[in-house]
Coordinates of C-alpha atoms in Angstrom, one line a residue:
M14 CA 187.8 96.4 81.4
T15 CA 189.4 98.1 78.3
A16 CA 187.6 100.9 76.4
T17 CA 186.5 100.0 72.9
F18 CA 187.7 103.5 71.9
T19 CA 189.7 106.3 73.5
A20 CA 189.3 110.0 73.3
R21 CA 192.7 110.2 71.5
G22 CA 194.9 113.2 71.7
L23 CA 193.0 114.8 74.6
T24 CA 195.9 114.4 77.1
A25 CA 197.0 117.8 78.6
I26 CA 200.2 119.2 77.1
V27 CA 201.9 121.2 79.7
L28 CA 204.3 123.7 78.1
P29 CA 206.8 126.0 79.8
L30 CA 205.4 129.4 79.9
A31 CA 208.7 131.1 79.5
A32 CA 209.0 129.7 76.0
L33 CA 205.7 131.2 75.0
T34 CA 206.2 134.8 76.2
G35 CA 209.3 135.9 74.4
L36 CA 210.3 139.3 73.3
A37 CA 208.8 139.1 69.9
G38 CA 205.3 138.5 71.3
A39 CA 205.8 141.3 73.8
A40 CA 206.7 143.7 71.1
Q41 CA 203.6 142.8 69.1
A42 CA 201.4 143.1 72.2
D43 CA 202.8 146.6 72.8
D44 CA 201.3 147.7 69.4
W45 CA 197.7 147.3 70.8
T46 CA 195.9 147.6 74.1
P47 CA 192.1 147.5 74.7
T48 CA 190.4 150.9 74.8
R49 CA 187.2 149.8 76.4
S50 CA 185.7 146.9 78.4
I51 CA 186.3 143.5 76.9
E52 CA 183.2 141.3 76.4
F53 CA 184.1 137.8 77.7
I54 CA 181.4 135.4 76.6
A55 CA 180.4 132.1 78.2
P56 CA 178.2 130.4 75.5
A57 CA 175.9 128.9 78.1
N58 CA 173.9 129.7 81.3
P59 CA 175.7 130.5 84.6
G60 CA 177.1 127.6 86.5
G61 CA 178.8 125.5 83.7
G62 CA 182.3 125.0 82.6
W63 CA 182.5 127.9 80.2
D64 CA 181.0 130.2 82.8
T65 CA 183.4 129.0 85.5
L66 CA 186.4 129.6 83.2
V67 CA 185.2 133.1 82.2
R68 CA 184.5 134.2 85.7
T69 CA 187.6 132.7 87.2
T70 CA 190.0 134.1 84.7
S71 CA 188.3 137.5 84.7
R72 CA 188.5 137.7 88.5
V73 CA 192.2 136.7 88.6
I74 CA 193.2 139.1 85.9
Q75 CA 191.4 141.9 87.7
E76 CA 192.7 141.1 91.2
E77 CA 196.3 140.7 89.8
G78 CA 196.0 144.1 88.0
L79 CA 197.1 142.5 84.6
A80 CA 194.8 144.4 82.3
G81 CA 193.9 148.1 81.9
Q82 CA 190.3 147.3 81.0
N83 CA 187.7 145.1 82.7
L84 CA 186.8 141.7 81.3
A85 CA 183.0 141.6 81.5
A86 CA 181.5 138.2 81.9
I87 CA 178.5 137.7 79.7
N88 CA 176.3 134.6 79.4
V89 CA 174.8 133.8 75.9
P90 CA 173.1 130.4 76.3
G91 CA 171.4 128.2 73.6
G92 CA 172.1 125.4 71.2
G93 CA 175.1 124.0 73.1
G94 CA 177.0 127.1 72.2
A95 CA 175.6 127.7 68.7
V96 CA 173.6 130.8 69.6
A97 CA 176.7 132.6 71.0
W98 CA 178.9 131.5 68.1
A99 CA 176.4 132.9 65.6
Q100 CA 176.4 136.2 67.3
I101 CA 180.2 136.3 67.6
A102 CA 180.6 135.4 64.0
R103 CA 178.8 138.5 62.9
D104 CA 181.2 140.7 64.8
S105 CA 184.3 140.1 62.6
G106 CA 187.4 142.0 63.5
N107 CA 186.2 143.2 66.9
P108 CA 189.3 143.0 69.2
H109 CA 187.2 143.6 72.3
K110 CA 185.3 140.3 72.3
L111 CA 186.5 136.9 73.5
F112 CA 184.7 133.7 74.4
A113 CA 185.5 130.5 76.3
T114 CA 185.8 127.4 74.3
S115 CA 186.2 123.6 74.8
P116 CA 185.3 120.4 72.8
P117 CA 181.8 121.5 71.8
I118 CA 183.2 124.1 69.4
I119 CA 184.1 121.0 67.4
L120 CA 181.5 118.4 68.4
V121 CA 178.4 120.6 67.9
P122 CA 179.2 121.5 64.3
L123 CA 180.2 117.8 63.6
A124 CA 176.7 116.8 64.8
G125 CA 175.2 119.3 62.4
A126 CA 173.8 121.6 65.1
S127 CA 175.9 124.7 64.2
R128 CA 177.0 126.2 60.9
Y129 CA 180.0 127.7 62.7
D130 CA 183.0 125.7 63.9
H131 CA 186.5 126.6 65.2
T132 CA 187.7 127.6 61.8
H133 CA 185.4 130.6 61.7
F134 CA 187.0 132.2 64.8
T135 CA 190.5 133.2 66.0
P136 CA 192.3 130.9 68.4
V137 CA 193.8 133.0 71.3
A138 CA 195.1 130.5 73.9
R139 CA 194.5 127.1 75.3
L140 CA 194.6 127.4 79.1
I141 CA 193.7 124.3 81.1
T142 CA 192.5 120.7 81.1
D143 CA 189.5 119.7 83.2
Y144 CA 187.9 116.3 83.6
S145 CA 184.4 114.8 83.6
I146 CA 182.8 113.8 86.9
V147 CA 179.6 111.7 87.5
L148 CA 177.3 113.0 90.3
V149 CA 174.2 111.7 92.0
R150 CA 172.1 113.1 94.8
A151 CA 173.5 112.6 98.3
D152 CA 170.5 110.4 99.1
S153 CA 170.8 108.3 95.9
D154 CA 170.9 104.5 96.2
Y155 CA 174.0 104.4 93.9
E156 CA 177.1 104.2 96.1
D157 CA 179.7 103.8 93.4
L158 CA 180.1 103.9 89.7
G159 CA 179.7 100.2 89.2
Q160 CA 176.2 100.3 90.7
L161 CA 175.2 103.1 88.4
I162 CA 176.6 101.3 85.3
E163 CA 174.8 98.1 86.3
A164 CA 171.5 100.1 86.6
L165 CA 172.1 101.7 83.2
G166 CA 172.4 98.2 81.7
E167 CA 169.2 96.9 83.4
R168 CA 167.1 100.1 82.9
P169 CA 167.6 101.6 79.5
N170 CA 165.3 104.5 80.3
L171 CA 167.4 105.6 83.3
S172 CA 168.4 109.2 82.5
V173 CA 171.8 110.9 82.8
G174 CA 171.9 114.6 82.4
G175 CA 174.6 116.9 81.1
G176 CA 175.2 120.5 80.3
S177 CA 176.0 120.1 76.6
A178 CA 174.0 119.3 73.4
P179 CA 173.4 115.8 72.1
G180 CA 176.6 114.5 70.5
S181 CA 178.6 117.1 72.3
M182 CA 181.1 117.0 75.2
D183 CA 179.1 115.6 78.2
H184 CA 177.2 113.2 75.9
I185 CA 180.4 111.9 74.3
S186 CA 182.1 111.5 77.7
M187 CA 179.2 109.5 79.1
A188 CA 178.9 107.4 76.0
G189 CA 182.5 106.6 76.1
L190 CA 182.3 105.6 79.8
A191 CA 179.3 103.3 79.0
S192 CA 181.2 101.7 76.1
A193 CA 184.3 101.1 78.2
A194 CA 182.1 99.4 80.8
G195 CA 180.6 97.1 78.2
L196 CA 177.3 98.8 77.5
S197 CA 176.0 100.2 74.2
A198 CA 177.3 103.8 73.9
A199 CA 174.4 104.8 71.7
G200 CA 171.9 103.3 74.2
V201 CA 172.7 105.8 77.0
N202 CA 169.6 107.9 77.8
Y203 CA 171.4 111.2 77.8
I204 CA 169.3 114.3 78.6
P205 CA 170.8 117.6 77.4
F206 CA 170.5 120.8 79.3
S207 CA 171.7 124.3 78.4
G208 CA 174.5 124.3 80.9
G209 CA 176.0 122.5 83.9
G210 CA 173.9 124.7 86.3
E211 CA 170.6 123.6 84.7
A212 CA 171.7 120.0 84.7
M213 CA 172.4 120.2 88.5
T214 CA 169.1 121.8 89.1
N215 CA 167.3 118.9 87.4
L216 CA 169.4 116.4 89.3
M217 CA 168.4 118.0 92.6
G218 CA 164.8 118.1 91.4
G219 CA 164.8 114.3 90.7
H220 CA 164.3 114.7 87.0
V221 CA 167.5 112.7 86.2
E222 CA 169.2 110.0 88.1
A223 CA 172.7 111.3 87.6
V224 CA 174.7 114.1 85.9
I225 CA 178.0 114.1 84.1
T226 CA 179.7 117.5 84.1
G227 CA 183.1 119.2 84.5
A228 CA 185.0 118.3 87.7
G229 CA 186.0 122.0 88.1
E230 CA 182.5 123.3 88.0
A231 CA 181.3 120.6 90.4
S232 CA 184.0 121.2 93.0
G233 CA 182.1 124.0 94.6
Q234 CA 179.2 121.8 95.4
L235 CA 181.1 118.9 97.0
G236 CA 182.4 118.6 100.5
E237 CA 180.9 118.3 103.9
G238 CA 177.1 118.7 103.9
S239 CA 176.9 118.5 100.2
E240 CA 173.6 117.6 98.5
V241 CA 175.4 115.7 95.8
R242 CA 177.8 112.8 95.8
A243 CA 180.5 112.1 93.2
L244 CA 180.8 108.5 92.0
G245 CA 183.9 108.9 89.8
V246 CA 186.2 111.2 87.8
S247 CA 187.6 110.7 84.3
S248 CA 191.2 111.7 85.3
P249 CA 194.1 109.2 85.1
E250 CA 194.9 110.0 88.7
R251 CA 193.0 111.4 91.6
L252 CA 192.6 115.2 91.7
G253 CA 193.5 117.5 94.5
G254 CA 191.4 119.6 97.0
V255 CA 187.8 118.7 97.6
L256 CA 188.1 116.2 94.7
A257 CA 190.8 114.1 96.3
E258 CA 188.2 111.7 97.8
V259 CA 186.6 111.0 94.4
P260 CA 187.9 107.7 92.9
T261 CA 188.8 107.6 89.2
Y262 CA 187.0 105.4 86.7
Q263 CA 190.1 103.3 86.4
E264 CA 190.2 102.7 90.2
Q265 CA 186.8 101.2 89.8
G266 CA 187.7 98.8 87.0
I267 CA 186.7 100.9 84.0
D268 CA 189.7 101.6 81.8
Y269 CA 188.7 105.0 80.4
T270 CA 189.8 108.6 80.8
F271 CA 188.4 111.8 79.2
D272 CA 190.1 115.1 79.2
I273 CA 188.2 118.4 78.7
W274 CA 190.5 121.1 77.4
R275 CA 189.4 124.7 77.8
G276 CA 190.7 127.9 76.2
V277 CA 189.8 131.3 74.7
M278 CA 188.9 132.3 71.2
G279 CA 188.2 135.6 69.6
T280 CA 186.1 137.0 66.7
P281 CA 186.8 136.1 63.1
D282 CA 189.8 138.0 61.7
M283 CA 190.8 139.5 65.1
P284 CA 193.8 141.8 64.5
V285 CA 197.1 140.0 65.1
E286 CA 198.2 142.8 67.5
A287 CA 195.1 142.0 69.7
V288 CA 195.8 138.3 69.6
A289 CA 199.4 138.9 70.7
Y290 CA 198.1 141.1 73.6
Y291 CA 195.7 138.4 74.8
E292 CA 198.3 135.7 74.4
E293 CA 200.6 137.5 76.7
L294 CA 197.8 138.5 79.1
F295 CA 196.7 134.9 79.7
A296 CA 200.3 133.6 79.9
Q297 CA 201.0 136.2 82.6
M298 CA 197.8 135.2 84.4
L299 CA 198.9 131.6 84.6
E300 CA 202.0 132.6 86.5
T301 CA 200.2 134.4 89.3
D302 CA 199.6 133.1 92.8
G303 CA 195.9 134.0 92.4
W304 CA 195.6 131.7 89.4
A305 CA 197.5 128.9 91.2
A306 CA 195.0 129.0 94.1
A307 CA 191.9 129.0 91.8
R308 CA 193.3 126.3 89.6
D309 CA 194.1 124.0 92.4
Q310 CA 190.7 124.5 94.1
L311 CA 188.9 123.7 90.8
G312 CA 191.1 120.6 90.0
W313 CA 192.4 122.1 86.8
I314 CA 195.7 121.4 85.1
D315 CA 197.6 124.1 83.3
A316 CA 197.9 123.3 79.6
Y317 CA 198.9 126.5 77.8
Q318 CA 199.2 126.8 74.1
D319 CA 199.6 130.1 72.2
S320 CA 197.3 131.0 69.2
E321 CA 199.3 129.1 66.5
E322 CA 199.7 126.0 68.6
F323 CA 196.0 126.1 69.8
G324 CA 194.8 126.4 66.2
A325 CA 196.8 123.4 65.1
F326 CA 195.5 121.5 68.1
L327 CA 191.9 122.3 67.2
D328 CA 192.4 121.0 63.7
E329 CA 193.8 117.7 65.1
Q330 CA 190.9 117.5 67.5
R331 CA 188.4 117.8 64.7
E332 CA 189.8 114.7 63.0
Q333 CA 190.0 112.7 66.2
F334 CA 186.5 113.6 67.4
S335 CA 185.0 112.8 63.9
E336 CA 186.4 109.3 64.3
V337 CA 185.0 108.9 67.9
L338 CA 181.5 110.2 66.8
T339 CA 181.5 107.7 63.9
E340 CA 182.6 104.8 66.2
L341 CA 179.7 105.7 68.5
G342 CA 177.2 105.8 65.6
L343 CA 176.4 109.5 66.3
I344 CA 177.4 110.6 62.8
G345 CA 177.6 108.7 59.5
G346 CA 180.8 107.1 58.5

């Protein structure tokens, strides 16, 4: 079955790192180095995609000895990211504050739930592409994605939880899946939680029938003896590691994929010297063995873009997501 819309422009762009870490960038980075611990904010509770990115990158950078200062992981939940963005926006020019970002930085403002969008902050680097995954409890009656979709059509009140706000990433991903399967996208009973961790807690507590979340953040809860079972993943091909046994949507007859890009942004008007330092830091991180091991375990795909390229990509994403939200009836045309 063919999707009535696609999340256009979300395919990972894998760029050669060598082309992005030239001498000019290195010279700029030499002009500034952090003088104290760097606040690295995950705009949600522990356990979600932002939190996983923040803690994984911070750990690899520390273990590989790439930075002279510690990257301190800090969780600031609320509003699908809006609470953290409002705090960060007030700290203009601070070179010692970063935050993890992904599609909600565009989707939440488009839905009118935040006055701050990507244009208020400084793009630093896009790092990876993740994918959506649909989970149920291990004792669930739903054995595959088709059975869950059929139940969604027959029982409109059947609830699917996610770790992002209404109209944001997990909601859009689930709505697109439903639409591709022939259901009403706007009719999905999506229940928002403040992060992937809270969504999983509610799944295990029986408060929702299924959860849609990032495959990377779910990978640690899958495998032998797991209390959850994965029904499908939104990647075009099967992922590696513990996710290798999870069939794609397309394998199950639903012609739909959804990519979740993730990256890093900084405070408004971050000094260019600090941006150059962080660009080089994350580019070096992506070349380490420690990163390769973590990335493969989480099912991520490298998709590096430097600050300028990431900024242009975010502008394009705003246009494309605006079209998708309009098609789904989640914002006015």
